CSV table of C-alpha atoms in Angstrom, one decimal:
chain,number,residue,atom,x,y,z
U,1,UNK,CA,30.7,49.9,97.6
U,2,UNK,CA,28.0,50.4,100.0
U,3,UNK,CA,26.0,47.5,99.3
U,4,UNK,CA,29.5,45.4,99.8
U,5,UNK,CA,29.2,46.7,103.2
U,6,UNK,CA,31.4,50.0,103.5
U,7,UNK,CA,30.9,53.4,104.6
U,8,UNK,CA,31.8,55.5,101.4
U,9,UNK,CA,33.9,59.2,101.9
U,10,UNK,CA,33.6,61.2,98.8
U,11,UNK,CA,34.5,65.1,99.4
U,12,UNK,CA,35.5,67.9,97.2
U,13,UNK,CA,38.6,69.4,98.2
U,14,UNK,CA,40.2,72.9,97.2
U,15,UNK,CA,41.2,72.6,93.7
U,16,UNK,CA,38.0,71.5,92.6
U,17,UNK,CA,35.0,72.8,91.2
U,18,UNK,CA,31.7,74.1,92.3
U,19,UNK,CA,32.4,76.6,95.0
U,20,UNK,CA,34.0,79.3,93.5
U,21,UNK,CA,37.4,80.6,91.2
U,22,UNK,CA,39.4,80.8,94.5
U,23,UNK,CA,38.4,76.9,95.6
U,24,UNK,CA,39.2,75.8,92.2
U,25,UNK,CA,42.7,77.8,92.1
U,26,UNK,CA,44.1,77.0,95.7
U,27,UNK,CA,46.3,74.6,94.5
U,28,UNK,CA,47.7,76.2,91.0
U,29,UNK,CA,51.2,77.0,92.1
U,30,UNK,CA,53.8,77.4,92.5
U,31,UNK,CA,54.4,80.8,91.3
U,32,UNK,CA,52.5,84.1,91.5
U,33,UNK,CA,49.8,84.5,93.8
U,34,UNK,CA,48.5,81.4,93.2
U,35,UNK,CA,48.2,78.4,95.7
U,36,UNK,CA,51.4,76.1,96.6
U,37,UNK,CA,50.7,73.5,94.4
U,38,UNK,CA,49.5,69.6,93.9
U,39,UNK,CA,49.3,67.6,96.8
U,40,UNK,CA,49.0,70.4,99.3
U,41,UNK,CA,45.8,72.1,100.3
U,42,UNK,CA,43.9,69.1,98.4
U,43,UNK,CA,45.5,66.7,100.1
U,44,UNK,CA,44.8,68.3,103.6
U,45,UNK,CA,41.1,68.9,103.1
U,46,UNK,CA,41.1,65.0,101.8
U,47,UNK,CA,42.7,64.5,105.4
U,48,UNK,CA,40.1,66.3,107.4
U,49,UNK,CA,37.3,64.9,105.7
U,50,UNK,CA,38.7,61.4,107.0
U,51,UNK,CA,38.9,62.9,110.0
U,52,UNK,CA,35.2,64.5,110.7
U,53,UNK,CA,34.3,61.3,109.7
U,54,UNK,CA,36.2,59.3,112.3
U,55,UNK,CA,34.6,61.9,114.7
U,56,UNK,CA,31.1,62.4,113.7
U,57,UNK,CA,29.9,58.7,113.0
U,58,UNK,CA,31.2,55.6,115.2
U,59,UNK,CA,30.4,52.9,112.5
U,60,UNK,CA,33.1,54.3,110.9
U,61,UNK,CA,36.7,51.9,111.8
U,62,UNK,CA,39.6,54.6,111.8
U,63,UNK,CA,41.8,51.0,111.8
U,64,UNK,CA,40.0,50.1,108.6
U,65,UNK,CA,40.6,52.8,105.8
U,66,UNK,CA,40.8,52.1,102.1
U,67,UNK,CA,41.5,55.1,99.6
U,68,UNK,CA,40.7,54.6,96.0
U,69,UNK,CA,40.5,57.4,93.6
U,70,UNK,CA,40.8,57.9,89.6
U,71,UNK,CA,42.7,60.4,86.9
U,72,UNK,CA,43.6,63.3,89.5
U,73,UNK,CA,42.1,61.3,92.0
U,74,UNK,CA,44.4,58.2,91.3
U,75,UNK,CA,47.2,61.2,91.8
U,76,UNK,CA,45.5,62.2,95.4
U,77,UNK,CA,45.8,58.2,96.4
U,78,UNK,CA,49.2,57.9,95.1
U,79,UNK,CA,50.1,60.8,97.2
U,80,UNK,CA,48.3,59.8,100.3
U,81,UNK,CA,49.5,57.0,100.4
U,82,UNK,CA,53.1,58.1,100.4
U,83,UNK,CA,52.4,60.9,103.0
U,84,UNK,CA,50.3,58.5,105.1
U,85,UNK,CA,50.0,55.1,106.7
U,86,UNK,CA,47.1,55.4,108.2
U,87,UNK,CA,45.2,53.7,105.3
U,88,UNK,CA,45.2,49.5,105.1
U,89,UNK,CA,44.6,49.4,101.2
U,90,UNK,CA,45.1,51.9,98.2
U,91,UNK,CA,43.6,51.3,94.8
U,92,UNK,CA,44.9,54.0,92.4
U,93,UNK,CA,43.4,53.9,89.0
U,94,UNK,CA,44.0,55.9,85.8
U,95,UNK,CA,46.6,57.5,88.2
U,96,UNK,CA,49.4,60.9,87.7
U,97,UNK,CA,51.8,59.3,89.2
U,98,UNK,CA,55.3,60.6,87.3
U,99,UNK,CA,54.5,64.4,86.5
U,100,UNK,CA,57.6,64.2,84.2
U,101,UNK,CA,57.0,61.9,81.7
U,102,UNK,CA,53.1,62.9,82.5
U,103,UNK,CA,54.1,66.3,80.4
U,104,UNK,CA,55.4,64.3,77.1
U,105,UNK,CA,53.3,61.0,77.2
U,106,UNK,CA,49.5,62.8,78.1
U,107,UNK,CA,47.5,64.4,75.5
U,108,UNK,CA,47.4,67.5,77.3
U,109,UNK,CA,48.9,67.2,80.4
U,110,UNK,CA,50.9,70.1,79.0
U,111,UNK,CA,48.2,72.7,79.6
U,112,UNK,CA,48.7,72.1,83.3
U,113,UNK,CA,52.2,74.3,83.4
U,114,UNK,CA,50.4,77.1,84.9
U,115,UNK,CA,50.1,74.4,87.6
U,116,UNK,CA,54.0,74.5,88.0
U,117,UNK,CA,55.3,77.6,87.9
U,118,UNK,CA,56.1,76.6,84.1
U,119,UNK,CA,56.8,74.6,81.4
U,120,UNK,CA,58.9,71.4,82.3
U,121,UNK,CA,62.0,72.6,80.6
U,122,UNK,CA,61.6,75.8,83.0
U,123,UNK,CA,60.7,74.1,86.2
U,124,UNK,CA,61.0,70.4,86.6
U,125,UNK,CA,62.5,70.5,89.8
U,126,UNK,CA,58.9,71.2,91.0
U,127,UNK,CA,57.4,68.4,88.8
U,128,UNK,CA,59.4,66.2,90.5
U,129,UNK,CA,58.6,67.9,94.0
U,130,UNK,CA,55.1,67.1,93.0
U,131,UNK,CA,55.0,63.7,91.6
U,132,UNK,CA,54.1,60.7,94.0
U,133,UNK,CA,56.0,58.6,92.3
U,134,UNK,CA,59.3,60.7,94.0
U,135,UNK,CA,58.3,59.5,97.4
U,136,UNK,CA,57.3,56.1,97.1
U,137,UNK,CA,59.9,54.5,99.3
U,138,UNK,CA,57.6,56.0,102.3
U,139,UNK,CA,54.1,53.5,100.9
U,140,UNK,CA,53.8,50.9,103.2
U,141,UNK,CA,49.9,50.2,102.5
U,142,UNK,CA,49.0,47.5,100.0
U,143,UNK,CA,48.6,48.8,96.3
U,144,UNK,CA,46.3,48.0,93.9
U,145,UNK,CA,47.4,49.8,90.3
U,146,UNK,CA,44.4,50.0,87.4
U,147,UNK,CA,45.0,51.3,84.7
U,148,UNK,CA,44.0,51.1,80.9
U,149,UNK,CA,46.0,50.1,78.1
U,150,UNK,CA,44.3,52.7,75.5
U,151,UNK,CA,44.5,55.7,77.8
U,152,UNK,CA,45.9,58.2,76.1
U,153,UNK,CA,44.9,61.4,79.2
U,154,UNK,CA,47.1,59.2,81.7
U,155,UNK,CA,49.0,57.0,79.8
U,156,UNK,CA,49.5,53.5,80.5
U,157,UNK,CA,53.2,54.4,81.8
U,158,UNK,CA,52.2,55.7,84.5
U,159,UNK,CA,50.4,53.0,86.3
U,160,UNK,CA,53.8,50.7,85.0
U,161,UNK,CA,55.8,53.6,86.7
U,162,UNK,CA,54.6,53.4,89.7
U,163,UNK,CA,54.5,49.2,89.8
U,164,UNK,CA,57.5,48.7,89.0
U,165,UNK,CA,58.7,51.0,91.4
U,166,UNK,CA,57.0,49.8,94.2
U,167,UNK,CA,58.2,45.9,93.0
U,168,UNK,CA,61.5,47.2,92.8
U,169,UNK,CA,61.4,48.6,96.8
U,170,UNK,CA,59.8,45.1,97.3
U,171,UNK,CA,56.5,46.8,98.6
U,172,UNK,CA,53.2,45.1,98.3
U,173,UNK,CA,51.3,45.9,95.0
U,174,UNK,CA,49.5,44.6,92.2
U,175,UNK,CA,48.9,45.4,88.7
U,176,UNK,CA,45.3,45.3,86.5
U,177,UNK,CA,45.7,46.6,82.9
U,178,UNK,CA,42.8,46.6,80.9
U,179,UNK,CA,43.2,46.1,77.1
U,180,UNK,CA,41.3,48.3,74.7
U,181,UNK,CA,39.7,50.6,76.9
U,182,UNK,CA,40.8,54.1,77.4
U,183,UNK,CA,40.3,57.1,80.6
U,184,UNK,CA,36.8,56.6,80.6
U,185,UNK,CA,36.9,52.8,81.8
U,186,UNK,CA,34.7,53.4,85.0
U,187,UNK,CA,32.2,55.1,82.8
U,188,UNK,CA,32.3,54.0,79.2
U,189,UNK,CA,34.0,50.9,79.0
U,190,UNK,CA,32.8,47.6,78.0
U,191,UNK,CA,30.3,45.7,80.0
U,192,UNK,CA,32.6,42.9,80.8
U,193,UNK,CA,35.7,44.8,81.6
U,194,UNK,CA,33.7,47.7,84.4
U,195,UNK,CA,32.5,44.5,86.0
U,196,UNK,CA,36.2,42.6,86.3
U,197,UNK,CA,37.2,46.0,87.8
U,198,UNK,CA,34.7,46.4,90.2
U,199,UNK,CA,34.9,42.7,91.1
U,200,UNK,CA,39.0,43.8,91.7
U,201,UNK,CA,38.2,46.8,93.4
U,202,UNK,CA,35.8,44.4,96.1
U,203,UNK,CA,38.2,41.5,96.1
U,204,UNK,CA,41.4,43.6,97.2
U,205,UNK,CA,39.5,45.7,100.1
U,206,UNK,CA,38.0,42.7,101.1
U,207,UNK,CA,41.4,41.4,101.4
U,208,UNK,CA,42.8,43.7,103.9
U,209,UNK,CA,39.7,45.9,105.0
U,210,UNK,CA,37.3,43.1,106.3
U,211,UNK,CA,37.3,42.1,109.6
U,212,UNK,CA,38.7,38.9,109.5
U,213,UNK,CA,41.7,40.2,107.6
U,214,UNK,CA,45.3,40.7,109.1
């Protein structure tokens, strides 16, 4: 991405790992004493980072943001995206998009009810709270959806989910399935195909982030 000529943002917000149990547990909510949950405190530190970009470094176009992101991060652009229009293009890959269906069609996505007050059955009023896919009449930014067909941590559904969504509220998005190749596309996938998804990733910033675009 760099060598194609953009400034690239990576950051680590709460809920991740590396700094310490209460980093990695400020979003698991939404019960106890825990943190309020998916798309909260992650998505605000994701935010800032943008921000003290925007302030710290003047080759960096606030009128020219892309966000991309994969598995949880495919979640974080799905849900940027619906909270946000700051951002020209989104490419979310390998993405949570529909946390219901999510529980039955991952395999293991269930282990993650301590990140919801509960098991579906119990609770699903707050995996629908938390699931992009709830809010995606607010996207207005161009959409690029990978996803791969043998994926069987995010299943394929849930890149169709949020498509065909998005096709149905006649926003702008696109669709690249990848057949035979499973989460680990980026990083184990065949030659061929992690080439044709980087050429994608390229060709649809290119489209809206360069400056001869719109």
């Amino acid at each position: 991405m760099a060598s194609g000529g953009y400034v690239v943002l990576f950051s680590n917000p709460r809920g991740g790992s590396g700094y310490s149990e209460e980093h990695g547990r400020a979003i698991r909510g939404p019960a106890g004493d825990a943190g309020p949950g998916w798309g909260t405190r992650d998505y605000e530190d994701v935010m800032a980072v943008v921000d003290t970009a925007i302030e710290r470094f003047d080759f960096v176009d606030p009128d020219r943001l892309g966000v991309i992101g994969g598995s949880y991060g495919g979640f974080m652009t799905s849900w940027v995206i619906d909270h946000t229009n700051r951002f020209k293009a989104a490419i979310s890959e390998r993405a949570v998009n529909n946390l219901v269906s999510m529980f039955g069609s991952s395999d293991l996505f269930w282990v993650f009810e301590r990140q919801f007050g509960g098991p579906l059955w119990d609770n699903i009023e707050a995996y629908l709270d938390r699931s992009p896919s709830t809010y995606a009449n607010n996207i207005e930014t161009p959409v690029l959806v990978l996803h791969s067909e043998q994926d069987l941590r995010c299943n394929i559904e849930q890149g169709e989910h949020l498509f065909t969504l998005l096709r149905l509220l006649g926003k702008e998005v696109e669709m690249l399935r990848f057949p035979g190749e499973s989460h680990e596309l980026t990083r184990g996938g065949s030659p061929a195909h992690r080439v044709m998804r980087f050429d994608a990733v390229l060709e649809w910033f290119g489209r809206y982030l360069s400056p001869t675009s719109g």
